[in-house]
Amino acid sequence: MKKFVCLLVCFSSALWAQRPEKLNAADIYQGLQKLSKTTTVLYVAAHPDDENTRLISYFANAKHYRTAYLSLTRGDGGQNLIGSQLRDQLGMIRTQELLEARKIDGGEQYFTRANDFGFSKNPTETLAKWNEQDVLSDMVWIIRKLQPEIIINRFDHRTPGTTHGHHTASAQLSLKAFDLAADPTAFPEQLQYVGVWQAKQLFFNTSWWFYGSQEKFAAADKSNLTEIDLGTFLPLEGKSIQEIAALSRSCHKSQGFGSSGSRGSEKEYLEFIKGDKSFQTNDCIGVSERDNIIKICNDLIAQFDFKNPSASLPKLLELRSRFNALPESGFRTYKLQELDKLILASCGFYIEVVTNSARMSPGTAFEASLEVINRSEIPLVLNTISVESQLVTKLDFPLKPNVGYKEKLKLRLEKDLPYTTPYYINANKTDGMFAVGNQLDRGLPEKNPAVIVNVTLGIENQTISIKTPVVFKTTNDVKGEIFQPLLVSPQLDVAFAQTSLLVKAGKKQRIELAVIPSSDFSETTVRLQAPENWKVTPEFIALRDLKTGQKQTVFFEVTPQKTVDTVLLTAVVGDNNETALHRTALEFDHIYHQQLIAPAHCKLVVAEIDISAKKIGYIPGAGDEVAEYLKQLQTEVVVLDPKKITKESLSTFDAIITGIRAYNVNKDLVGIHALLLDFVQSGKTLLVQYNTLDDLVLKDFTPYPLTIGRERVTEEDSAVSFIDPQAKVLNKPNKLTQNDFLNWKQERGLYFPSKWDEKYQTVLSMADTGETQKTSGLLIAPYGKGHYIYCGISFFRQLPEGVTGAYKLLANLLSVSK
C-alpha cells in the first residue's frame, strides 16, 4: 500500500450547499482558467440586492478573478413580497437568496454584524445606530482574509443625503477600511489569524444615475473613469455576462427583483478613488514558482479534453504538489481548495451522506447512508471515514471505475450540540448590531452544518480530505430528488398562538400554547411565568406520552393587573423551569429550509381599546399580519379573496382594509375597484395601506386625485403633532395623546403621497430631524356617506410589536364612518 501525504482541505462553500456539487466539463474548464489568476475583487455595499451582479459576473466569469460581495447588512429592515416574515426572519430569507445568487454568478458572500434597522436618510443617522468600530473591524477582517487587490464601492462616499444612509455609510466605511487593513495597530486581535493587507485600488462603481441623467453623464469628464464592456458572450455557458447576472439578481425574490438579461455591448464605469493608479493585475504575483505554475496552467487549458476531463489529472496533481510546497498563505489555501474541486470533478467523483430525518434533537442516535463513486479510470482509494475527530472506519478500499461504495453509518448527535439557528441572532443583539463573539465566525453567511463526515481519498501519491455535511434527502413525486439541511431542533417546540396580545386589566385572558415533540417524550410539565400579582390558572399542565410530531394544545387563563403596561409572558417546561423554546420554520422552494429557535415568549399589552366597526374585511397585499392582529380588538376579521367579492358580500362589512402594496401586486383589485368605491359611498370605510409608486395594477385607485411619493419618516421616535386636535379619528372611540406615539418600531411610515386633492383631510404632522413637516402620512376623504383613507403609517410593523397607540389609531380609523 502506498503512503499518502495528507492535506486537509475544508470546502467552505460546498459545506453551505446541501445538494452535492456536480461539475460538468465546461465547469471544469472554467475552473482551469482561474487557477493561474491571483487577482481578488471585493465588491462592497449595504444590503442584499445592492450588489451589481453584472460586475460580479464579469470579474468571476470573464476575467476569472476570485470575486466576493460584502453586504454590510442582511436586509432585515426591508419589506417582503413573498410572505409576512419581517426583521430577523426576513434577514434569514435574504441571506439565503444571496447565497443562491452567488452560486449563479460565481461570487462569494460575506457580511458584517451591522443590523438593517430600516431606512435611514443619511450616514450620520446610520452610524448613530451602528457601532462604527465594530462594522469597520468586520470590513477589515474580510479584507485581511480575502486579500483583494481591488475593492469596489457600489455607492458614493461624497454624497450623504442623496440615497439611503446605509448606502453612503458603506462607502465611507470602505474608504477607512482600505487603509486600516494595512495598519498593524488597527484591530490587532485579528492578527493571530490573518496578516495585514493593503489593497491596491479602491473604485466607485458609478453610472449615469449618479449624475442625474444620461445626458449629464455623456457630457461629464471621464478621465478618472475606467470603462468596462460587459458584453462578453460565454460559449461554454451559452449566455452573456448580463444574462448570468439577471439570473443571479432574480434570486432576490423577497424583494421582487426578477430581471431579464440583455445581450451585446454594455458599459460599466469605475471611478478611481484611492490607491496605486498604475497597478496592473498580473498572474501569480509573488509566487516563487510563477513560471512553472503558469506553464502547467496553460498546458491544462490547451490540452483539456472535454470528452475525457480525467486526462488532466496528472498535470492537476503536479500543480497541486507545487502549490502545496509554497509557503503558507491565504492564496495557497484558496488555490488548493479550488484544485481539489477540479481533481474530484475530473474523476467524476460523487459523494453524499444522507439521512431520512429532516429534524433531530441533540443526543439522538441515527443512521446515515454514505455513497461514494469514482466514475473515471483513474485509480482512487477510499482511505478513512470519520466524523469530527473520531475515526468511524479505516478502509483503504480501492474505488473501481463506476462501482459505487455504500455504507450505513451509525451516528449520534452530541448532547450539547447547538440548535440549527442563525448564529448571529441572540439575546445580545441590538437594533443596530448583531452580537458575534467568536472572531472566526464574523463575516460568515452561516455556520457549518450540524454533522460533517470527513472522507480521505488517496489519488496517486496524494491524499484529499473531503468534508461532506449530513443532509436530509427525500424524493417528491412532483419535484423529484430534494436535499435539505439536517436541522437540529429542541426536543419540545412550544409556541404561543399569538406572540403579542392586547389584554384588559382585571379580565381573564385565555392563553393558548401548542406543544410539539420532535421525538417521543414520556412526560413533562409546562407553566407560565408572569408577574407575582397576576393570577395564572392552572399553575401547571402535565403532559404525558408525547409522540413525535403530534401537537398537543394546552390553555391557561391569565388575569392581568394594571401594574405595568407590557409584560413578557414566558413558557417554561420541566421541574427545573427551563425556558421553553419555539421553532419558526422558513420553507420556500427557492432557498434551503431554515429555522429560527427562540425563547417561547408572548408580549401582553395591557390596554383599553374600543372599536365601533364590528366586521372588517381584509384584502391581502404583498404580505403582512395586520389581519391577524386586528382580531385582538374583539372584532370579526375576514380575509377576502377579490375574485369572490360581490356587492352583496361587501354589504355585510363595516370597513375594508387593503394590505400593504396591494395595488402593486394584486391584479384582481382592478375588477372590484368600482365595488369598493360604491361600498364607501354607501356609508362604509375603505382604508388603503401604503403602496409604492412603481408598477401599480391600477393607476387611479382613489376617489380623488392622489400621487404616491417617496417621502417617509424613518425616526420611530420623531415628534408627531395633531393638525386638528378635534378631528374625530383622534378622539373617537379612543382619545389619542402624544403618549400614543411613544415606543414605535423602526419607522413612522413610508411612501407618503407627494400630491393630494384638497378634499383629503390631513391629520398628523411629523418629520425626521432637520426636515420639513410631512402631513400626508394619513389622508381621510369623505366620499358619499363614507370615508376613504389612504395611510402610509406602518401598522404592519407596529401591531406585531404590540404598540398600543398604533392599535388605538387604527381602531379609530376603522370606526370613522360609524
PDB file of C-alpha atoms in Angstrom, residues 460-721:
ATOM      1  CA  GLU A 460      -1.594   8.765  -6.890  1.00  0.00           C
ATOM      2  CA  ASN A 461       0.736   9.829  -4.052  1.00  0.00           C
ATOM      3  CA  GLN A 462      -1.564  12.427  -2.537  1.00  0.00           C
ATOM      4  CA  THR A 463      -4.495  12.453  -0.171  1.00  0.00           C
ATOM      5  CA  ILE A 464      -7.509  14.692  -0.407  1.00  0.00           C
ATOM      6  CA  SER A 465      -9.799  15.232   2.548  1.00  0.00           C
ATOM      7  CA  ILE A 466     -13.449  15.864   1.656  1.00  0.00           C
ATOM      8  CA  LYS A 467     -15.819  17.326   4.210  1.00  0.00           C
ATOM      9  CA  THR A 468     -19.443  16.473   3.451  1.00  0.00           C
ATOM     10  CA  PRO A 469     -22.454  17.545   5.517  1.00  0.00           C
ATOM     11  CA  VAL A 470     -25.045  15.005   6.570  1.00  0.00           C
ATOM     12  CA  VAL A 471     -28.241  16.196   4.907  1.00  0.00           C
ATOM     13  CA  PHE A 472     -31.873  15.193   4.715  1.00  0.00           C
ATOM     14  CA  LYS A 473     -32.836  13.653   1.389  1.00  0.00           C
ATOM     15  CA  THR A 474     -36.248  12.722   0.087  1.00  0.00           C
ATOM     16  CA  THR A 475     -37.950  12.126  -3.245  1.00  0.00           C
ATOM     17  CA  ASN A 476     -41.060  14.094  -4.089  1.00  0.00           C
ATOM     18  CA  ASP A 477     -43.491  12.785  -6.716  1.00  0.00           C
ATOM     19  CA  VAL A 478     -43.569  16.205  -8.403  1.00  0.00           C
ATOM     20  CA  LYS A 479     -40.235  17.828  -7.558  1.00  0.00           C
ATOM     21  CA  GLY A 480     -38.087  14.710  -7.632  1.00  0.00           C
ATOM     22  CA  GLU A 481     -34.933  14.442  -5.516  1.00  0.00           C
ATOM     23  CA  ILE A 482     -34.817  17.040  -2.742  1.00  0.00           C
ATOM     24  CA  PHE A 483     -31.894  17.836  -0.456  1.00  0.00           C
ATOM     25  CA  GLN A 484     -32.361  19.963   2.658  1.00  0.00           C
ATOM     26  CA  PRO A 485     -30.135  20.695   5.655  1.00  0.00           C
ATOM     27  CA  LEU A 486     -30.349  18.444   8.685  1.00  0.00           C
ATOM     28  CA  LEU A 487     -31.894  20.703  11.332  1.00  0.00           C
ATOM     29  CA  VAL A 488     -31.034  20.245  14.994  1.00  0.00           C
ATOM     30  CA  SER A 489     -34.103  21.291  16.959  1.00  0.00           C
ATOM     31  CA  PRO A 490     -35.286  21.320  20.586  1.00  0.00           C
ATOM     32  CA  GLN A 491     -36.982  18.142  21.728  1.00  0.00           C
ATOM     33  CA  LEU A 492     -40.056  20.218  22.517  1.00  0.00           C
ATOM     34  CA  ASP A 493     -41.355  23.044  20.351  1.00  0.00           C
ATOM     35  CA  VAL A 494     -43.581  25.291  22.464  1.00  0.00           C
ATOM     36  CA  ALA A 495     -45.465  28.001  20.587  1.00  0.00           C
ATOM     37  CA  PHE A 496     -47.871  30.682  21.779  1.00  0.00           C
ATOM     38  CA  ALA A 497     -50.814  31.084  19.433  1.00  0.00           C
ATOM     39  CA  GLN A 498     -50.017  34.838  19.315  1.00  0.00           C
ATOM     40  CA  THR A 499     -46.672  36.465  20.009  1.00  0.00           C
ATOM     41  CA  SER A 500     -48.360  39.620  21.292  1.00  0.00           C
ATOM     42  CA  LEU A 501     -51.814  40.125  22.792  1.00  0.00           C
ATOM     43  CA  LEU A 502     -53.928  43.075  23.812  1.00  0.00           C
ATOM     44  CA  VAL A 503     -55.421  42.356  27.238  1.00  0.00           C
ATOM     45  CA  LYS A 504     -57.595  44.262  29.697  1.00  0.00           C
ATOM     46  CA  ALA A 505     -56.744  44.698  33.359  1.00  0.00           C
ATOM     47  CA  GLY A 506     -58.842  42.504  35.624  1.00  0.00           C
ATOM     48  CA  LYS A 507     -60.304  40.495  32.752  1.00  0.00           C
ATOM     49  CA  LYS A 508     -59.330  36.865  32.268  1.00  0.00           C
ATOM     50  CA  GLN A 509     -57.372  36.197  29.086  1.00  0.00           C
ATOM     51  CA  ARG A 510     -57.213  32.750  27.559  1.00  0.00           C
ATOM     52  CA  ILE A 511     -53.664  31.844  26.521  1.00  0.00           C
ATOM     53  CA  GLU A 512     -53.183  29.062  24.001  1.00  0.00           C
ATOM     54  CA  LEU A 513     -49.961  27.116  23.544  1.00  0.00           C
ATOM     55  CA  ALA A 514     -49.055  24.320  21.166  1.00  0.00           C
ATOM     56  CA  VAL A 515     -46.509  21.698  22.250  1.00  0.00           C
ATOM     57  CA  ILE A 516     -44.920  19.584  19.531  1.00  0.00           C
ATOM     58  CA  PRO A 517     -42.215  16.993  20.353  1.00  0.00           C
ATOM     59  CA  SER A 518     -39.517  16.196  17.780  1.00  0.00           C
ATOM     60  CA  SER A 519     -39.198  12.712  19.322  1.00  0.00           C
ATOM     61  CA  ASP A 520     -41.215  10.563  21.694  1.00  0.00           C
ATOM     62  CA  PHE A 521     -41.364  12.144  25.137  1.00  0.00           C
ATOM     63  CA  SER A 522     -42.502  10.343  28.270  1.00  0.00           C
ATOM     64  CA  GLU A 523     -43.637  13.256  30.455  1.00  0.00           C
ATOM     65  CA  THR A 524     -43.023  16.873  31.346  1.00  0.00           C
ATOM     66  CA  THR A 525     -44.853  19.935  32.612  1.00  0.00           C
ATOM     67  CA  VAL A 526     -45.472  23.347  31.105  1.00  0.00           C
ATOM     68  CA  ARG A 527     -46.242  26.513  33.050  1.00  0.00           C
ATOM     69  CA  LEU A 528     -46.316  30.270  32.506  1.00  0.00           C
ATOM     70  CA  GLN A 529     -44.110  32.816  34.213  1.00  0.00           C
ATOM     71  CA  ALA A 530     -45.996  36.034  34.939  1.00  0.00           C
ATOM     72  CA  PRO A 531     -45.738  38.897  37.477  1.00  0.00           C
ATOM     73  CA  GLU A 532     -46.383  37.784  41.053  1.00  0.00           C
ATOM     74  CA  ASN A 533     -49.682  39.635  41.398  1.00  0.00           C
ATOM     75  CA  TRP A 534     -51.093  38.193  38.171  1.00  0.00           C
ATOM     76  CA  LYS A 535     -53.277  35.137  38.524  1.00  0.00           C
ATOM     77  CA  VAL A 536     -52.430  32.187  36.266  1.00  0.00           C
ATOM     78  CA  THR A 537     -54.566  29.028  36.236  1.00  0.00           C
ATOM     79  CA  PRO A 538     -53.832  26.213  36.253  1.00  0.00           C
ATOM     80  CA  GLU A 539     -50.461  26.511  37.966  1.00  0.00           C
ATOM     81  CA  PHE A 540     -49.025  23.951  35.518  1.00  0.00           C
ATOM     82  CA  ILE A 541     -50.164  21.389  32.967  1.00  0.00           C
ATOM     83  CA  ALA A 542     -48.714  17.866  32.902  1.00  0.00           C
ATOM     84  CA  LEU A 543     -48.001  16.305  29.520  1.00  0.00           C
ATOM     85  CA  ARG A 544     -47.524  12.544  29.154  1.00  0.00           C
ATOM     86  CA  ASP A 545     -46.760  10.060  26.381  1.00  0.00           C
ATOM     87  CA  LEU A 546     -45.982  12.668  23.763  1.00  0.00           C
ATOM     88  CA  LYS A 547     -45.480  11.180  20.304  1.00  0.00           C
ATOM     89  CA  THR A 548     -43.141  12.500  17.635  1.00  0.00           C
ATOM     90  CA  GLY A 549     -44.725  15.352  15.695  1.00  0.00           C
ATOM     91  CA  GLN A 550     -48.070  15.055  17.471  1.00  0.00           C
ATOM     92  CA  LYS A 551     -49.274  18.512  18.532  1.00  0.00           C
ATOM     93  CA  GLN A 552     -50.919  18.969  21.892  1.00  0.00           C
ATOM     94  CA  THR A 553     -52.755  22.210  22.595  1.00  0.00           C
ATOM     95  CA  VAL A 554     -52.980  23.486  26.167  1.00  0.00           C
ATOM     96  CA  PHE A 555     -54.759  26.501  27.655  1.00  0.00           C
ATOM     97  CA  PHE A 556     -54.089  28.791  30.585  1.00  0.00           C
ATOM     98  CA  GLU A 557     -56.114  31.673  31.973  1.00  0.00           C
ATOM     99  CA  VAL A 558     -54.217  34.813  32.912  1.00  0.00           C
ATOM    100  CA  THR A 559     -55.760  37.714  34.829  1.00  0.00           C
ATOM    101  CA  PRO A 560     -53.688  40.844  34.132  1.00  0.00           C
ATOM    102  CA  GLN A 561     -53.346  43.649  36.640  1.00  0.00           C
ATOM    103  CA  LYS A 562     -52.841  47.305  35.749  1.00  0.00           C
ATOM    104  CA  THR A 563     -49.413  47.457  37.389  1.00  0.00           C
ATOM    105  CA  VAL A 564     -47.468  47.591  34.120  1.00  0.00           C
ATOM    106  CA  ASP A 565     -48.343  48.357  30.527  1.00  0.00           C
ATOM    107  CA  THR A 566     -46.396  45.491  28.986  1.00  0.00           C
ATOM    108  CA  VAL A 567     -45.423  42.059  30.275  1.00  0.00           C
ATOM    109  CA  LEU A 568     -43.379  39.365  28.582  1.00  0.00           C
ATOM    110  CA  LEU A 569     -45.075  36.068  29.349  1.00  0.00           C
ATOM    111  CA  THR A 570     -42.662  33.122  29.226  1.00  0.00           C
ATOM    112  CA  ALA A 571     -43.424  29.429  28.887  1.00  0.00           C
ATOM    113  CA  VAL A 572     -41.240  27.128  30.976  1.00  0.00           C
ATOM    114  CA  VAL A 573     -41.032  23.340  30.946  1.00  0.00           C
ATOM    115  CA  GLY A 574     -39.902  20.611  33.316  1.00  0.00           C
ATOM    116  CA  ASP A 575     -39.198  20.543  37.026  1.00  0.00           C
ATOM    117  CA  ASN A 576     -36.293  22.945  36.623  1.00  0.00           C
ATOM    118  CA  ASN A 577     -38.489  25.532  34.908  1.00  0.00           C
ATOM    119  CA  GLU A 578     -36.287  25.751  31.848  1.00  0.00           C
ATOM    120  CA  THR A 579     -37.334  28.394  29.348  1.00  0.00           C
ATOM    121  CA  ALA A 580     -39.279  26.677  26.584  1.00  0.00           C
ATOM    122  CA  LEU A 581     -38.111  27.152  23.016  1.00  0.00           C
ATOM    123  CA  HIS A 582     -40.116  27.840  19.901  1.00  0.00           C
ATOM    124  CA  ARG A 583     -39.136  26.804  16.390  1.00  0.00           C
ATOM    125  CA  THR A 584     -40.163  29.015  13.478  1.00  0.00           C
ATOM    126  CA  ALA A 585     -39.813  27.251  10.130  1.00  0.00           C
ATOM    127  CA  LEU A 586     -38.977  29.190   6.964  1.00  0.00           C
ATOM    128  CA  GLU A 587     -39.729  26.962   3.990  1.00  0.00           C
ATOM    129  CA  PHE A 588     -39.574  28.311   0.436  1.00  0.00           C
ATOM    130  CA  ASP A 589     -38.857  26.448  -2.778  1.00  0.00           C
ATOM    131  CA  HIS A 590     -36.132  28.839  -3.982  1.00  0.00           C
ATOM    132  CA  ILE A 591     -33.893  28.558  -0.900  1.00  0.00           C
ATOM    133  CA  TYR A 592     -32.906  25.845   1.558  1.00  0.00           C
ATOM    134  CA  HIS A 593     -35.198  25.404   4.531  1.00  0.00           C
ATOM    135  CA  GLN A 594     -34.276  27.410   7.606  1.00  0.00           C
ATOM    136  CA  GLN A 595     -35.422  27.600  11.209  1.00  0.00           C
ATOM    137  CA  LEU A 596     -35.217  30.185  13.964  1.00  0.00           C
ATOM    138  CA  ILE A 597     -35.026  28.905  17.540  1.00  0.00           C
ATOM    139  CA  ALA A 598     -36.015  31.451  20.177  1.00  0.00           C
ATOM    140  CA  PRO A 599     -37.455  31.521  23.716  1.00  0.00           C
ATOM    141  CA  ALA A 600     -41.216  30.948  23.848  1.00  0.00           C
ATOM    142  CA  HIS A 601     -42.497  34.422  24.724  1.00  0.00           C
ATOM    143  CA  CYS A 602     -45.770  36.285  24.377  1.00  0.00           C
ATOM    144  CA  LYS A 603     -45.975  40.035  24.905  1.00  0.00           C
ATOM    145  CA  LEU A 604     -49.095  41.045  26.816  1.00  0.00           C
ATOM    146  CA  VAL A 605     -50.085  44.676  26.326  1.00  0.00           C
ATOM    147  CA  VAL A 606     -52.488  45.914  28.998  1.00  0.00           C
ATOM    148  CA  ALA A 607     -54.759  48.484  27.368  1.00  0.00           C
ATOM    149  CA  GLU A 608     -58.402  49.525  26.971  1.00  0.00           C
ATOM    150  CA  ILE A 609     -59.162  49.967  23.271  1.00  0.00           C
ATOM    151  CA  ASP A 610     -62.630  50.302  21.752  1.00  0.00           C
ATOM    152  CA  ILE A 611     -63.725  49.873  18.149  1.00  0.00           C
ATOM    153  CA  SER A 612     -67.088  50.624  16.560  1.00  0.00           C
ATOM    154  CA  ALA A 613     -66.521  48.603  13.377  1.00  0.00           C
ATOM    155  CA  LYS A 614     -67.734  45.122  14.253  1.00  0.00           C
ATOM    156  CA  LYS A 615     -66.939  43.325  10.993  1.00  0.00           C
ATOM    157  CA  ILE A 616     -63.855  44.088   8.900  1.00  0.00           C
ATOM    158  CA  GLY A 617     -62.779  42.647   5.575  1.00  0.00           C
ATOM    159  CA  TYR A 618     -59.067  42.357   4.752  1.00  0.00           C
ATOM    160  CA  ILE A 619     -57.791  42.114   1.169  1.00  0.00           C
ATOM    161  CA  PRO A 620     -54.191  40.776   1.253  1.00  0.00           C
ATOM    162  CA  GLY A 621     -51.310  42.593  -0.402  1.00  0.00           C
ATOM    163  CA  ALA A 622     -47.635  41.722  -0.529  1.00  0.00           C
ATOM    164  CA  GLY A 623     -47.686  40.012   2.863  1.00  0.00           C
ATOM    165  CA  ASP A 624     -48.324  41.235   6.386  1.00  0.00           C
ATOM    166  CA  GLU A 625     -50.030  40.071   9.570  1.00  0.00           C
ATOM    167  CA  VAL A 626     -52.299  43.069  10.186  1.00  0.00           C
ATOM    168  CA  ALA A 627     -55.460  40.984   9.724  1.00  0.00           C
ATOM    169  CA  GLU A 628     -54.400  38.502  12.392  1.00  0.00           C
ATOM    170  CA  TYR A 629     -53.588  41.199  14.934  1.00  0.00           C
ATOM    171  CA  LEU A 630     -56.769  43.131  14.190  1.00  0.00           C
ATOM    172  CA  LYS A 631     -58.706  40.255  15.718  1.00  0.00           C
ATOM    173  CA  GLN A 632     -57.358  41.258  19.112  1.00  0.00           C
ATOM    174  CA  LEU A 633     -59.621  44.312  19.010  1.00  0.00           C
ATOM    175  CA  GLN A 634     -62.513  41.894  19.595  1.00  0.00           C
ATOM    176  CA  THR A 635     -63.928  42.486  16.148  1.00  0.00           C
ATOM    177  CA  GLU A 636     -64.668  39.988  13.403  1.00  0.00           C
ATOM    178  CA  VAL A 637     -61.977  39.988  10.707  1.00  0.00           C
ATOM    179  CA  VAL A 638     -62.437  38.119   7.425  1.00  0.00           C
ATOM    180  CA  VAL A 639     -59.659  37.721   4.862  1.00  0.00           C
ATOM    181  CA  LEU A 640     -61.221  38.257   1.430  1.00  0.00           C
ATOM    182  CA  ASP A 641     -60.456  36.861  -1.998  1.00  0.00           C
ATOM    183  CA  PRO A 642     -61.066  39.696  -4.512  1.00  0.00           C
ATOM    184  CA  LYS A 643     -62.270  37.176  -7.094  1.00  0.00           C
ATOM    185  CA  LYS A 644     -65.202  36.280  -4.848  1.00  0.00           C
ATOM    186  CA  ILE A 645     -66.202  39.773  -3.746  1.00  0.00           C
ATOM    187  CA  THR A 646     -69.677  40.959  -4.749  1.00  0.00           C
ATOM    188  CA  LYS A 647     -71.729  43.992  -3.840  1.00  0.00           C
ATOM    189  CA  GLU A 648     -73.866  41.814  -1.622  1.00  0.00           C
ATOM    190  CA  SER A 649     -70.906  40.248   0.203  1.00  0.00           C
ATOM    191  CA  LEU A 650     -69.373  43.673   0.835  1.00  0.00           C
ATOM    192  CA  SER A 651     -72.565  44.982   2.365  1.00  0.00           C
ATOM    193  CA  THR A 652     -72.066  42.876   5.481  1.00  0.00           C
ATOM    194  CA  PHE A 653     -68.839  44.696   6.439  1.00  0.00           C
ATOM    195  CA  ASP A 654     -68.351  47.986   8.290  1.00  0.00           C
ATOM    196  CA  ALA A 655     -64.861  48.539   6.884  1.00  0.00           C
ATOM    197  CA  ILE A 656     -62.441  47.093   4.331  1.00  0.00           C
ATOM    198  CA  ILE A 657     -58.638  47.258   4.531  1.00  0.00           C
ATOM    199  CA  THR A 658     -56.209  46.534   1.710  1.00  0.00           C
ATOM    200  CA  GLY A 659     -52.875  45.033   2.718  1.00  0.00           C
ATOM    201  CA  ILE A 660     -49.520  46.701   2.146  1.00  0.00           C
ATOM    202  CA  ARG A 661     -48.662  47.088  -1.539  1.00  0.00           C
ATOM    203  CA  ALA A 662     -51.982  45.524  -2.524  1.00  0.00           C
ATOM    204  CA  TYR A 663     -52.281  47.798  -5.565  1.00  0.00           C
ATOM    205  CA  ASN A 664     -48.766  46.772  -6.601  1.00  0.00           C
ATOM    206  CA  VAL A 665     -49.258  43.015  -6.509  1.00  0.00           C
ATOM    207  CA  ASN A 666     -52.971  42.130  -6.576  1.00  0.00           C
ATOM    208  CA  LYS A 667     -54.324  42.479 -10.116  1.00  0.00           C
ATOM    209  CA  ASP A 668     -57.762  41.298  -9.005  1.00  0.00           C
ATOM    210  CA  LEU A 669     -58.313  44.690  -7.354  1.00  0.00           C
ATOM    211  CA  VAL A 670     -58.880  46.152 -10.808  1.00  0.00           C
ATOM    212  CA  GLY A 671     -62.100  44.199 -11.239  1.00  0.00           C
ATOM    213  CA  ILE A 672     -63.591  45.238  -7.902  1.00  0.00           C
ATOM    214  CA  HIS A 673     -62.467  48.890  -7.893  1.00  0.00           C
ATOM    215  CA  ALA A 674     -65.959  50.231  -8.601  1.00  0.00           C
ATOM    216  CA  LEU A 675     -67.466  47.945  -5.968  1.00  0.00           C
ATOM    217  CA  LEU A 676     -65.067  49.264  -3.337  1.00  0.00           C
ATOM    218  CA  LEU A 677     -65.911  52.892  -4.136  1.00  0.00           C
ATOM    219  CA  ASP A 678     -69.633  52.071  -4.044  1.00  0.00           C
ATOM    220  CA  PHE A 679     -69.015  50.435  -0.663  1.00  0.00           C
ATOM    221  CA  VAL A 680     -67.572  53.732   0.638  1.00  0.00           C
ATOM    222  CA  GLN A 681     -70.371  55.796  -0.857  1.00  0.00           C
ATOM    223  CA  SER A 682     -72.924  53.648   0.932  1.00  0.00           C
ATOM    224  CA  GLY A 683     -71.553  54.819   4.275  1.00  0.00           C
ATOM    225  CA  LYS A 684     -68.645  52.461   4.963  1.00  0.00           C
ATOM    226  CA  THR A 685     -64.866  52.868   5.355  1.00  0.00           C
ATOM    227  CA  LEU A 686     -62.115  51.780   2.975  1.00  0.00           C
ATOM    228  CA  LEU A 687     -58.590  52.011   4.393  1.00  0.00           C
ATOM    229  CA  VAL A 688     -55.789  51.585   1.848  1.00  0.00           C
ATOM    230  CA  GLN A 689     -52.374  50.865   3.340  1.00  0.00           C
ATOM    231  CA  TYR A 690     -49.248  52.113   1.591  1.00  0.00           C
ATOM    232  CA  ASN A 691     -48.311  51.272  -1.982  1.00  0.00           C
ATOM    233  CA  THR A 692     -45.179  52.115  -3.938  1.00  0.00           C
ATOM    234  CA  LEU A 693     -45.363  54.375  -6.960  1.00  0.00           C
ATOM    235  CA  ASP A 694     -43.959  51.774  -9.362  1.00  0.00           C
ATOM    236  CA  ASP A 695     -45.911  49.004 -11.097  1.00  0.00           C
ATOM    237  CA  LEU A 696     -49.392  49.908  -9.875  1.00  0.00           C
ATOM    238  CA  VAL A 697     -52.028  47.491 -11.162  1.00  0.00           C
ATOM    239  CA  LEU A 698     -54.487  50.401 -11.285  1.00  0.00           C
ATOM    240  CA  LYS A 699     -53.284  53.953 -11.787  1.00  0.00           C
ATOM    241  CA  ASP A 700     -56.366  55.758 -10.472  1.00  0.00           C
ATOM    242  CA  PHE A 701     -57.469  53.719  -7.469  1.00  0.00           C
ATOM    243  CA  THR A 702     -58.506  56.693  -5.295  1.00  0.00           C
ATOM    244  CA  PRO A 703     -61.807  58.607  -5.416  1.00  0.00           C
ATOM    245  CA  TYR A 704     -59.960  61.943  -5.701  1.00  0.00           C
ATOM    246  CA  PRO A 705     -56.548  62.643  -7.268  1.00  0.00           C
ATOM    247  CA  LEU A 706     -53.566  61.477  -5.235  1.00  0.00           C
ATOM    248  CA  THR A 707     -49.941  60.930  -6.263  1.00  0.00           C
ATOM    249  CA  ILE A 708     -47.825  58.454  -4.294  1.00  0.00           C
ATOM    250  CA  GLY A 709     -44.394  59.829  -3.419  1.00  0.00           C
ATOM    251  CA  ARG A 710     -41.173  58.554  -1.875  1.00  0.00           C
ATOM    252  CA  GLU A 711     -41.301  60.569   1.343  1.00  0.00           C
ATOM    253  CA  ARG A 712     -41.074  58.692   4.613  1.00  0.00           C
ATOM    254  CA  VAL A 713     -40.401  59.360   8.271  1.00  0.00           C
ATOM    255  CA  THR A 714     -37.801  56.889   9.446  1.00  0.00           C
ATOM    256  CA  GLU A 715     -37.136  58.052  13.001  1.00  0.00           C
ATOM    257  CA  GLU A 716     -39.520  55.965  15.045  1.00  0.00           C
ATOM    258  CA  ASP A 717     -39.255  58.456  17.918  1.00  0.00           C
ATOM    259  CA  SER A 718     -39.864  61.566  15.792  1.00  0.00           C
ATOM    260  CA  ALA A 719     -42.366  64.082  17.193  1.00  0.00           C
ATOM    261  CA  VAL A 720     -45.935  63.703  15.963  1.00  0.00           C
ATOM    262  CA  SER A 721     -48.331  66.645  16.172  1.00  0.00           C
TER     263      SER A 721
END
